[in-house]
Amino acid sequence: MTKLAIMGAMQEEIDPLLEFFKEYKVVEYADNKYYETSYKGLDIVIAHSKIGKVFSSLTASTMIQKFSCDTLLFSGVAGAVNPNLNIGDMVIATQLCQHDLDITAFGHPNGYVPGGKVLVDSSKELLKIAKEVAQKNNLKVIEGIIATGDQFVHSNERKDFIEKTFNADALEMEGGSVAVVCDALNVPFFILRAISDSANGEANFDFDEFLHSSAKISSDYLVKIIDELIKK
């Protein structure tokens, strides 16, 4: 690893990281801001993509191709699908899918298009490091499948469909598309999400209340992972 990309979807998800690193240079490109910093000798580029699969694909591609990042970490919040997940719990993605990708009319399974995959695997090495860091710091971290779609899910019916179809544990709006970009460009990636809502009818209330605290939980853990990556 020579240059690290750190992404979030919203400004609130990267603000704790910018506060931690303190000094950075702002580069404006492709209608977005990229924050360049250095930490313990490692060059880092931080950005929030804006919400959704298109913007997150654009940001991930830019960080890899324009800024020459060779590893990508994503920190943010997600809604729980797995009933055992509570607000503030952290989920690290073993695999990611796009739950709203649907050409089933042509006989393909949900989440699949020709030339693509239903499930994209995260970097096994980054997952291993993340689990070691969690164990060392006595943090409760759950491995699972994260489902991505261009919709803020707030109905039990849709949540149940996603859980049954993809065996998903959490859902959000960017990780699956970032995974596709990184997989295609052979860049190791890691998606971390802190649970901010239960992805049911109460989602609007929960999300507003817990976005900031869950983003802080997620970013604190991410910094510990970066420290371990630097030692490798």
PDB file of N, CA and C in Angstrom, residues 63-126:
ATOM      1  N   MET A  63     -10.685   8.396  -7.110  1.00  0.00           N
ATOM      2  CA  MET A  63      -9.633   8.209  -6.103  1.00  0.00           C
ATOM      3  C   MET A  63      -8.583   7.212  -6.574  1.00  0.00           C
ATOM      4  N   ILE A  64      -9.016   6.213  -7.313  1.00  0.00           N
ATOM      5  CA  ILE A  64      -8.088   5.194  -7.803  1.00  0.00           C
ATOM      6  C   ILE A  64      -7.331   5.681  -9.039  1.00  0.00           C
ATOM      7  N   GLN A  65      -8.046   6.282  -9.987  1.00  0.00           N
ATOM      8  CA  GLN A  65      -7.430   6.597 -11.277  1.00  0.00           C
ATOM      9  C   GLN A  65      -6.783   7.982 -11.330  1.00  0.00           C
ATOM     10  N   LYS A  66      -7.365   8.971 -10.667  1.00  0.00           N
ATOM     11  CA  LYS A  66      -6.763  10.306 -10.682  1.00  0.00           C
ATOM     12  C   LYS A  66      -5.757  10.491  -9.544  1.00  0.00           C
ATOM     13  N   PHE A  67      -6.123  10.010  -8.343  1.00  0.00           N
ATOM     14  CA  PHE A  67      -5.268  10.220  -7.173  1.00  0.00           C
ATOM     15  C   PHE A  67      -4.328   9.039  -6.911  1.00  0.00           C
ATOM     16  N   SER A  68      -4.423   7.995  -7.715  1.00  0.00           N
ATOM     17  CA  SER A  68      -3.513   6.822  -7.651  1.00  0.00           C
ATOM     18  C   SER A  68      -3.555   6.082  -6.321  1.00  0.00           C
ATOM     19  N   CYS A  69      -4.731   6.020  -5.693  1.00  0.00           N
ATOM     20  CA  CYS A  69      -4.872   5.233  -4.466  1.00  0.00           C
ATOM     21  C   CYS A  69      -4.897   3.744  -4.817  1.00  0.00           C
ATOM     22  N   ASP A  70      -4.201   2.949  -4.014  1.00  0.00           N
ATOM     23  CA  ASP A  70      -4.130   1.517  -4.325  1.00  0.00           C
ATOM     24  C   ASP A  70      -4.824   0.631  -3.284  1.00  0.00           C
ATOM     25  N   THR A  71      -5.450   1.242  -2.302  1.00  0.00           N
ATOM     26  CA  THR A  71      -6.271   0.537  -1.317  1.00  0.00           C
ATOM     27  C   THR A  71      -7.410   1.469  -0.945  1.00  0.00           C
ATOM     28  N   LEU A  72      -8.621   0.929  -0.742  1.00  0.00           N
ATOM     29  CA  LEU A  72      -9.766   1.789  -0.429  1.00  0.00           C
ATOM     30  C   LEU A  72     -10.518   1.260   0.787  1.00  0.00           C
ATOM     31  N   LEU A  73     -10.750   2.162   1.725  1.00  0.00           N
ATOM     32  CA  LEU A  73     -11.544   1.861   2.910  1.00  0.00           C
ATOM     33  C   LEU A  73     -12.787   2.753   2.902  1.00  0.00           C
ATOM     34  N   PHE A  74     -13.927   2.177   3.209  1.00  0.00           N
ATOM     35  CA  PHE A  74     -15.184   2.941   3.255  1.00  0.00           C
ATOM     36  C   PHE A  74     -15.715   2.896   4.677  1.00  0.00           C
ATOM     37  N   SER A  75     -16.018   4.064   5.223  1.00  0.00           N
ATOM     38  CA  SER A  75     -16.561   4.162   6.573  1.00  0.00           C
ATOM     39  C   SER A  75     -17.881   4.903   6.539  1.00  0.00           C
ATOM     40  N   GLY A  76     -18.901   4.345   7.169  1.00  0.00           N
ATOM     41  CA  GLY A  76     -20.187   5.035   7.154  1.00  0.00           C
ATOM     42  C   GLY A  76     -21.222   4.335   8.011  1.00  0.00           C
ATOM     43  N   VAL A  77     -22.468   4.643   7.733  1.00  0.00           N
ATOM     44  CA  VAL A  77     -23.573   4.083   8.503  1.00  0.00           C
ATOM     45  C   VAL A  77     -24.474   3.244   7.602  1.00  0.00           C
ATOM     46  N   ALA A  78     -25.290   2.408   8.230  1.00  0.00           N
ATOM     47  CA  ALA A  78     -26.173   1.517   7.470  1.00  0.00           C
ATOM     48  C   ALA A  78     -27.408   1.195   8.289  1.00  0.00           C
ATOM     49  N   GLY A  79     -28.413   0.684   7.616  1.00  0.00           N
ATOM     50  CA  GLY A  79     -29.609   0.188   8.285  1.00  0.00           C
ATOM     51  C   GLY A  79     -29.472  -1.303   8.543  1.00  0.00           C
ATOM     52  N   ALA A  80     -30.000  -1.751   9.661  1.00  0.00           N
ATOM     53  CA  ALA A  80     -29.923  -3.173  10.013  1.00  0.00           C
ATOM     54  C   ALA A  80     -30.980  -3.969   9.274  1.00  0.00           C
ATOM     55  N   VAL A  81     -30.588  -5.121   8.770  1.00  0.00           N
ATOM     56  CA  VAL A  81     -31.520  -6.114   8.242  1.00  0.00           C
ATOM     57  C   VAL A  81     -31.563  -7.301   9.199  1.00  0.00           C
ATOM     58  N   ASN A  82     -30.392  -7.726   9.626  1.00  0.00           N
ATOM     59  CA  ASN A  82     -30.277  -8.796  10.614  1.00  0.00           C
ATOM     60  C   ASN A  82     -30.915  -8.323  11.935  1.00  0.00           C
ATOM     61  N   PRO A  83     -31.918  -9.047  12.444  1.00  0.00           N
ATOM     62  CA  PRO A  83     -32.614  -8.599  13.662  1.00  0.00           C
ATOM     63  C   PRO A  83     -31.723  -8.575  14.899  1.00  0.00           C
ATOM     64  N   ASN A  84     -30.576  -9.240  14.840  1.00  0.00           N
ATOM     65  CA  ASN A  84     -29.652  -9.253  15.980  1.00  0.00           C
ATOM     66  C   ASN A  84     -28.767  -8.013  16.042  1.00  0.00           C
ATOM     67  N   LEU A  85     -28.834  -7.169  15.006  1.00  0.00           N
ATOM     68  CA  LEU A  85     -28.016  -5.959  14.990  1.00  0.00           C
ATOM     69  C   LEU A  85     -28.742  -4.820  15.687  1.00  0.00           C
ATOM     70  N   ASN A  86     -27.986  -4.074  16.492  1.00  0.00           N
ATOM     71  CA  ASN A  86     -28.531  -2.933  17.216  1.00  0.00           C
ATOM     72  C   ASN A  86     -27.841  -1.656  16.769  1.00  0.00           C
ATOM     73  N   ILE A  87     -28.469  -0.528  17.048  1.00  0.00           N
ATOM     74  CA  ILE A  87     -27.877   0.760  16.709  1.00  0.00           C
ATOM     75  C   ILE A  87     -26.525   0.901  17.400  1.00  0.00           C
ATOM     76  N   GLY A  88     -25.508   1.287  16.609  1.00  0.00           N
ATOM     77  CA  GLY A  88     -24.143   1.414  17.116  1.00  0.00           C
ATOM     78  C   GLY A  88     -23.275   0.206  16.841  1.00  0.00           C
ATOM     79  N   ASP A  89     -23.884  -0.960  16.542  1.00  0.00           N
ATOM     80  CA  ASP A  89     -23.100  -2.144  16.180  1.00  0.00           C
ATOM     81  C   ASP A  89     -22.356  -1.899  14.871  1.00  0.00           C
ATOM     82  N   MET A  90     -21.216  -2.538  14.722  1.00  0.00           N
ATOM     83  CA  MET A  90     -20.432  -2.380  13.499  1.00  0.00           C
ATOM     84  C   MET A  90     -20.473  -3.650  12.658  1.00  0.00           C
ATOM     85  N   VAL A  91     -20.625  -3.446  11.356  1.00  0.00           N
ATOM     86  CA  VAL A  91     -20.664  -4.555  10.400  1.00  0.00           C
ATOM     87  C   VAL A  91     -19.543  -4.363   9.390  1.00  0.00           C
ATOM     88  N   ILE A  92     -18.759  -5.419   9.170  1.00  0.00           N
ATOM     89  CA  ILE A  92     -17.754  -5.388   8.103  1.00  0.00           C
ATOM     90  C   ILE A  92     -18.211  -6.359   7.011  1.00  0.00           C
ATOM     91  N   ALA A  93     -18.156  -5.884   5.779  1.00  0.00           N
ATOM     92  CA  ALA A  93     -18.720  -6.647   4.672  1.00  0.00           C
ATOM     93  C   ALA A  93     -17.765  -7.747   4.203  1.00  0.00           C
ATOM     94  N   THR A  94     -18.238  -8.981   4.247  1.00  0.00           N
ATOM     95  CA  THR A  94     -17.504 -10.077   3.606  1.00  0.00           C
ATOM     96  C   THR A  94     -17.796 -10.064   2.112  1.00  0.00           C
ATOM     97  N   GLN A  95     -19.050  -9.723   1.789  1.00  0.00           N
ATOM     98  CA  GLN A  95     -19.499  -9.625   0.397  1.00  0.00           C
ATOM     99  C   GLN A  95     -20.518  -8.495   0.288  1.00  0.00           C
ATOM    100  N   LEU A  96     -20.668  -7.976  -0.942  1.00  0.00           N
ATOM    101  CA  LEU A  96     -21.649  -6.916  -1.174  1.00  0.00           C
ATOM    102  C   LEU A  96     -22.434  -7.215  -2.437  1.00  0.00           C
ATOM    103  N   CYS A  97     -23.684  -6.739  -2.456  1.00  0.00           N
ATOM    104  CA  CYS A  97     -24.545  -6.944  -3.615  1.00  0.00           C
ATOM    105  C   CYS A  97     -25.344  -5.675  -3.879  1.00  0.00           C
ATOM    106  N   GLN A  98     -26.024  -5.654  -5.032  1.00  0.00           N
ATOM    107  CA  GLN A  98     -26.920  -4.550  -5.385  1.00  0.00           C
ATOM    108  C   GLN A  98     -28.356  -5.083  -5.368  1.00  0.00           C
ATOM    109  N   HIS A  99     -29.082  -4.755  -4.316  1.00  0.00           N
ATOM    110  CA  HIS A  99     -30.410  -5.355  -4.147  1.00  0.00           C
ATOM    111  C   HIS A  99     -31.446  -4.807  -5.114  1.00  0.00           C
ATOM    112  N   ASP A 100     -31.180  -3.649  -5.724  1.00  0.00           N
ATOM    113  CA  ASP A 100     -32.166  -3.068  -6.645  1.00  0.00           C
ATOM    114  C   ASP A 100     -31.844  -3.343  -8.113  1.00  0.00           C
ATOM    115  N   LEU A 101     -30.821  -4.127  -8.372  1.00  0.00           N
ATOM    116  CA  LEU A 101     -30.455  -4.483  -9.744  1.00  0.00           C
ATOM    117  C   LEU A 101     -31.335  -5.655 -10.176  1.00  0.00           C
ATOM    118  N   ASP A 102     -32.192  -5.420 -11.161  1.00  0.00           N
ATOM    119  CA  ASP A 102     -33.241  -6.407 -11.440  1.00  0.00           C
ATOM    120  C   ASP A 102     -33.500  -6.558 -12.935  1.00  0.00           C
ATOM    121  N   ILE A 103     -32.946  -7.625 -13.521  1.00  0.00           N
ATOM    122  CA  ILE A 103     -33.350  -8.020 -14.872  1.00  0.00           C
ATOM    123  C   ILE A 103     -33.874  -9.464 -14.829  1.00  0.00           C
ATOM    124  N   THR A 104     -34.638  -9.731 -13.764  1.00  0.00           N
ATOM    125  CA  THR A 104     -35.219 -11.066 -13.608  1.00  0.00           C
ATOM    126  C   THR A 104     -36.173 -11.411 -14.757  1.00  0.00           C
ATOM    127  N   ALA A 105     -36.669 -10.394 -15.445  1.00  0.00           N
ATOM    128  CA  ALA A 105     -37.553 -10.639 -16.596  1.00  0.00           C
ATOM    129  C   ALA A 105     -36.845 -11.428 -17.693  1.00  0.00           C
ATOM    130  N   PHE A 106     -35.519 -11.391 -17.705  1.00  0.00           N
ATOM    131  CA  PHE A 106     -34.735 -12.121 -18.711  1.00  0.00           C
ATOM    132  C   PHE A 106     -34.192 -13.440 -18.158  1.00  0.00           C
ATOM    133  N   GLY A 107     -34.689 -13.846 -17.009  1.00  0.00           N
ATOM    134  CA  GLY A 107     -34.302 -15.141 -16.455  1.00  0.00           C
ATOM    135  C   GLY A 107     -33.074 -15.105 -15.562  1.00  0.00           C
ATOM    136  N   HIS A 108     -32.565 -13.927 -15.241  1.00  0.00           N
ATOM    137  CA  HIS A 108     -31.393 -13.809 -14.370  1.00  0.00           C
ATOM    138  C   HIS A 108     -31.826 -13.607 -12.925  1.00  0.00           C
ATOM    139  N   PRO A 109     -30.989 -14.020 -11.961  1.00  0.00           N
ATOM    140  CA  PRO A 109     -31.344 -13.796 -10.553  1.00  0.00           C
ATOM    141  C   PRO A 109     -31.275 -12.317 -10.180  1.00  0.00           C
ATOM    142  N   ASN A 110     -31.954 -11.954  -9.115  1.00  0.00           N
ATOM    143  CA  ASN A 110     -31.866 -10.596  -8.590  1.00  0.00           C
ATOM    144  C   ASN A 110     -30.406 -10.246  -8.305  1.00  0.00           C
ATOM    145  N   GLY A 111     -30.022  -9.010  -8.638  1.00  0.00           N
ATOM    146  CA  GLY A 111     -28.664  -8.545  -8.343  1.00  0.00           C
ATOM    147  C   GLY A 111     -27.633  -8.903  -9.392  1.00  0.00           C
ATOM    148  N   TYR A 112     -28.070  -9.536 -10.489  1.00  0.00           N
ATOM    149  CA  TYR A 112     -27.101  -9.991 -11.497  1.00  0.00           C
ATOM    150  C   TYR A 112     -27.377  -9.347 -12.852  1.00  0.00           C
ATOM    151  N   VAL A 113     -26.279  -8.967 -13.529  1.00  0.00           N
ATOM    152  CA  VAL A 113     -26.322  -8.652 -14.956  1.00  0.00           C
ATOM    153  C   VAL A 113     -25.183  -9.397 -15.629  1.00  0.00           C
ATOM    154  N   PRO A 114     -25.319  -9.788 -16.905  1.00  0.00           N
ATOM    155  CA  PRO A 114     -24.243 -10.494 -17.595  1.00  0.00           C
ATOM    156  C   PRO A 114     -22.937  -9.714 -17.518  1.00  0.00           C
ATOM    157  N   GLY A 115     -21.872 -10.437 -17.191  1.00  0.00           N
ATOM    158  CA  GLY A 115     -20.561  -9.811 -17.026  1.00  0.00           C
ATOM    159  C   GLY A 115     -20.300  -9.332 -15.610  1.00  0.00           C
ATOM    160  N   GLY A 116     -21.308  -9.428 -14.761  1.00  0.00           N
ATOM    161  CA  GLY A 116     -21.168  -9.001 -13.371  1.00  0.00           C
ATOM    162  C   GLY A 116     -21.306 -10.174 -12.416  1.00  0.00           C
ATOM    163  N   LYS A 117     -21.413  -9.857 -11.126  1.00  0.00           N
ATOM    164  CA  LYS A 117     -21.576 -10.871 -10.084  1.00  0.00           C
ATOM    165  C   LYS A 117     -22.701 -10.434  -9.154  1.00  0.00           C
ATOM    166  N   VAL A 118     -23.405 -11.396  -8.611  1.00  0.00           N
ATOM    167  CA  VAL A 118     -24.405 -11.050  -7.601  1.00  0.00           C
ATOM    168  C   VAL A 118     -23.708 -10.559  -6.341  1.00  0.00           C
ATOM    169  N   LEU A 119     -22.665 -11.269  -5.926  1.00  0.00           N
ATOM    170  CA  LEU A 119     -21.918 -10.932  -4.716  1.00  0.00           C
ATOM    171  C   LEU A 119     -20.458 -10.663  -5.056  1.00  0.00           C
ATOM    172  N   VAL A 120     -19.931  -9.545  -4.584  1.00  0.00           N
ATOM    173  CA  VAL A 120     -18.513  -9.196  -4.774  1.00  0.00           C
ATOM    174  C   VAL A 120     -17.805  -9.373  -3.435  1.00  0.00           C
ATOM    175  N   ASP A 121     -16.695 -10.108  -3.436  1.00  0.00           N
ATOM    176  CA  ASP A 121     -15.949 -10.379  -2.206  1.00  0.00           C
ATOM    177  C   ASP A 121     -15.066  -9.203  -1.813  1.00  0.00           C
ATOM    178  N   SER A 122     -15.048  -8.900  -0.514  1.00  0.00           N
ATOM    179  CA  SER A 122     -14.111  -7.916   0.022  1.00  0.00           C
ATOM    180  C   SER A 122     -12.716  -8.542   0.114  1.00  0.00           C
ATOM    181  N   SER A 123     -11.714  -7.693   0.332  1.00  0.00           N
ATOM    182  CA  SER A 123     -10.341  -8.161   0.492  1.00  0.00           C
ATOM    183  C   SER A 123     -10.208  -9.019   1.751  1.00  0.00           C
ATOM    184  N   LYS A 124      -9.787 -10.256   1.588  1.00  0.00           N
ATOM    185  CA  LYS A 124      -9.631 -11.158   2.728  1.00  0.00           C
ATOM    186  C   LYS A 124      -8.551 -10.658   3.681  1.00  0.00           C
ATOM    187  N   GLU A 125      -7.489 -10.073   3.137  1.00  0.00           N
ATOM    188  CA  GLU A 125      -6.401  -9.565   3.971  1.00  0.00           C
ATOM    189  C   GLU A 125      -6.871  -8.396   4.835  1.00  0.00           C
ATOM    190  N   LEU A 126      -7.634  -7.469   4.247  1.00  0.00           N
ATOM    191  CA  LEU A 126      -8.145  -6.336   5.011  1.00  0.00           C
ATOM    192  C   LEU A 126      -9.153  -6.789   6.063  1.00  0.00           C
TER     193      LEU A 126
END
